[in-house]
Amino acid sequence: MVKFINVSKKYPNGVLALSDVTLTIDKGEFVFLVGSSGAGKSTLIKLLLKEIDPTEGEIIVGEYNLNKLPKKEIPYYRRKIGIVFQDFRLLPNKTVYENVEFAMQITGAPSKLIRRQVPFVLSLVGLAHKAKCYPHELSGGEQQRVALARAIVNKPTLLIADEPTGNLDPDTSWEIMKLLEDINKRGTTVLVATHAKEIVDSMRKRVVAIDRGKIVKDQPKGVYSYEA
Ligand code: ADP
Ligand code: ADP
């Protein structure tokens, strides 16, 4: 599903953000990516989205070899990846329903499918009753649920969550992580970059830790902690 083969990324200023990273994530896995600030998590995610290219090594996501992906195909590739961020990034002038609908419309999905799929994902995240609300009328946790609905509405091969609970209180953080687990159980491969130590420690999922650009730990049913 996802393969990093001896991947290094050196930024133009000389910072080596990732150093010889080799990592395989199988279809259907749930993986926590942990590491202190500056460890290289965002770099890894930007490489996955092909926002940046590696200095060395190969990255494969599903049927795509990102090194060989022509520029004009990048937008189509990105549609196969769902992503949520710490700051939700909803469109403020669109309702909950419209935010999710828009993500499908830009792929050219037929309106009949959109009318079926949008309510389905909204109920999956427990927000069917808020479909007509605007983002500013929702709590942070509800906004993140909308972002999750939007991220899965096109049935991505990989769902990436970049610090999804960074702006949420502990209870709400738990709800979002449980929702990510539900989505994973329905078959979506999920990668979650997080600092939520307590949640990582109790969910006992695979944990990949990076430190100064290197993978220092990769444990099934792992725990947080920066130690190698
Ligand atoms: P994390 O997401 O784990 O906090 P990052 O991937 O953002 O880590 O950063 C890894 C390293 O790369 C850090 O030393 C950071 O300062 C550096 N870095 C990140 N982005 C850039 C950039 N665009 N140009 C130069 N250095 C960068
Ligand atoms: P059904 O009720 O037909 O057995 P579901 O209720 O599982 O199927 O799904 C309803 C619709 O949502 C279908 O179009 C299905 O393909 C789609 N769907 C199912 N699971 C997901 C998911 N995790 N993310 C996005 N769409 C999904």
mmCIF file with all atom_site columns, N, CA, C and O in Angstrom, residues 2 18 47 89 136 170-171 184 214 220:
data_model
loop_
_atom_site.group_PDB
_atom_site.id
_atom_site.type_symbol
_atom_site.label_atom_id
_atom_site.label_alt_id
_atom_site.label_comp_id
_atom_site.label_asym_id
_atom_site.label_entity_id
_atom_site.label_seq_id
_atom_site.pdbx_PDB_ins_code
_atom_site.Cartn_x
_atom_site.Cartn_y
_atom_site.Cartn_z
_atom_site.occupancy
_atom_site.B_iso_or_equiv
_atom_site.pdbx_formal_charge
_atom_site.auth_seq_id
_atom_site.auth_comp_id
_atom_site.auth_asym_id
_atom_site.auth_atom_id
_atom_site.pdbx_PDB_model_num
ATOM 1  N N  . VAL A 1 2   ? 1.683   1.438  1.092  1.00 0.00 ? 2   VAL A N  1
ATOM 2  C CA . VAL A 1 2   ? 2.624   2.561  1.140  1.00 0.00 ? 2   VAL A CA 1
ATOM 3  C C  . VAL A 1 2   ? 4.023   2.001  1.359  1.00 0.00 ? 2   VAL A C  1
ATOM 4  O O  . VAL A 1 2   ? 4.232   1.190  2.260  1.00 0.00 ? 2   VAL A O  1
ATOM 5  N N  . LEU A 1 18  ? 14.700  14.002 6.571  1.00 0.00 ? 18  LEU A N  1
ATOM 6  C CA . LEU A 1 18  ? 14.528  12.553 6.643  1.00 0.00 ? 18  LEU A CA 1
ATOM 7  C C  . LEU A 1 18  ? 15.791  11.908 6.112  1.00 0.00 ? 18  LEU A C  1
ATOM 8  O O  . LEU A 1 18  ? 16.370  12.365 5.124  1.00 0.00 ? 18  LEU A O  1
ATOM 9  N N  . LEU A 1 47  ? 5.778   14.433 1.612  1.00 0.00 ? 47  LEU A N  1
ATOM 10 C CA . LEU A 1 47  ? 6.280   13.518 0.583  1.00 0.00 ? 47  LEU A CA 1
ATOM 11 C C  . LEU A 1 47  ? 5.154   12.608 0.095  1.00 0.00 ? 47  LEU A C  1
ATOM 12 O O  . LEU A 1 47  ? 5.017   12.364 -1.103 1.00 0.00 ? 47  LEU A O  1
ATOM 13 N N  . ARG A 1 89  ? -9.660  23.257 8.538  1.00 0.00 ? 89  ARG A N  1
ATOM 14 C CA . ARG A 1 89  ? -9.644  23.753 7.152  1.00 0.00 ? 89  ARG A CA 1
ATOM 15 C C  . ARG A 1 89  ? -10.950 23.537 6.399  1.00 0.00 ? 89  ARG A C  1
ATOM 16 O O  . ARG A 1 89  ? -10.952 23.108 5.228  1.00 0.00 ? 89  ARG A O  1
ATOM 17 N N  . HIS A 1 136 ? -18.727 27.751 11.744 1.00 0.00 ? 136 HIS A N  1
ATOM 18 C CA . HIS A 1 136 ? -18.597 28.554 12.962 1.00 0.00 ? 136 HIS A CA 1
ATOM 19 C C  . HIS A 1 136 ? -19.681 28.233 13.991 1.00 0.00 ? 136 HIS A C  1
ATOM 20 O O  . HIS A 1 136 ? -19.578 28.639 15.142 1.00 0.00 ? 136 HIS A O  1
ATOM 21 N N  . PRO A 1 170 ? -9.238  16.698 25.806 1.00 0.00 ? 170 PRO A N  1
ATOM 22 C CA . PRO A 1 170 ? -8.982  15.253 25.884 1.00 0.00 ? 170 PRO A CA 1
ATOM 23 C C  . PRO A 1 170 ? -10.190 14.375 25.515 1.00 0.00 ? 170 PRO A C  1
ATOM 24 O O  . PRO A 1 170 ? -10.036 13.413 24.761 1.00 0.00 ? 170 PRO A O  1
ATOM 25 N N  . ASP A 1 171 ? -11.372 14.702 26.008 1.00 0.00 ? 171 ASP A N  1
ATOM 26 C CA . ASP A 1 171 ? -12.544 13.864 25.693 1.00 0.00 ? 171 ASP A CA 1
ATOM 27 C C  . ASP A 1 171 ? -12.844 13.877 24.204 1.00 0.00 ? 171 ASP A C  1
ATOM 28 O O  . ASP A 1 171 ? -13.106 12.833 23.594 1.00 0.00 ? 171 ASP A O  1
ATOM 29 N N  . ASN A 1 184 ? -11.028 3.041  9.990  1.00 0.00 ? 184 ASN A N  1
ATOM 30 C CA . ASN A 1 184 ? -10.040 2.007  9.676  1.00 0.00 ? 184 ASN A CA 1
ATOM 31 C C  . ASN A 1 184 ? -10.693 0.625  9.653  1.00 0.00 ? 184 ASN A C  1
ATOM 32 O O  . ASN A 1 184 ? -10.420 -0.188 8.767  1.00 0.00 ? 184 ASN A O  1
ATOM 33 N N  . LYS A 1 214 ? 15.103  9.958  11.408 1.00 0.00 ? 214 LYS A N  1
ATOM 34 C CA . LYS A 1 214 ? 15.273  8.514  11.269 1.00 0.00 ? 214 LYS A CA 1
ATOM 35 C C  . LYS A 1 214 ? 14.169  7.773  12.015 1.00 0.00 ? 214 LYS A C  1
ATOM 36 O O  . LYS A 1 214 ? 13.709  8.235  13.059 1.00 0.00 ? 214 LYS A O  1
ATOM 37 N N  . PRO A 1 220 ? 4.430   -3.127 16.611 1.00 0.00 ? 220 PRO A N  1
ATOM 38 C CA . PRO A 1 220 ? 3.012   -3.458 16.541 1.00 0.00 ? 220 PRO A CA 1
ATOM 39 C C  . PRO A 1 220 ? 2.449   -3.302 17.957 1.00 0.00 ? 220 PRO A C  1
ATOM 40 O O  . PRO A 1 220 ? 3.175   -3.548 18.927 1.00 0.00 ? 220 PRO A O  1
#
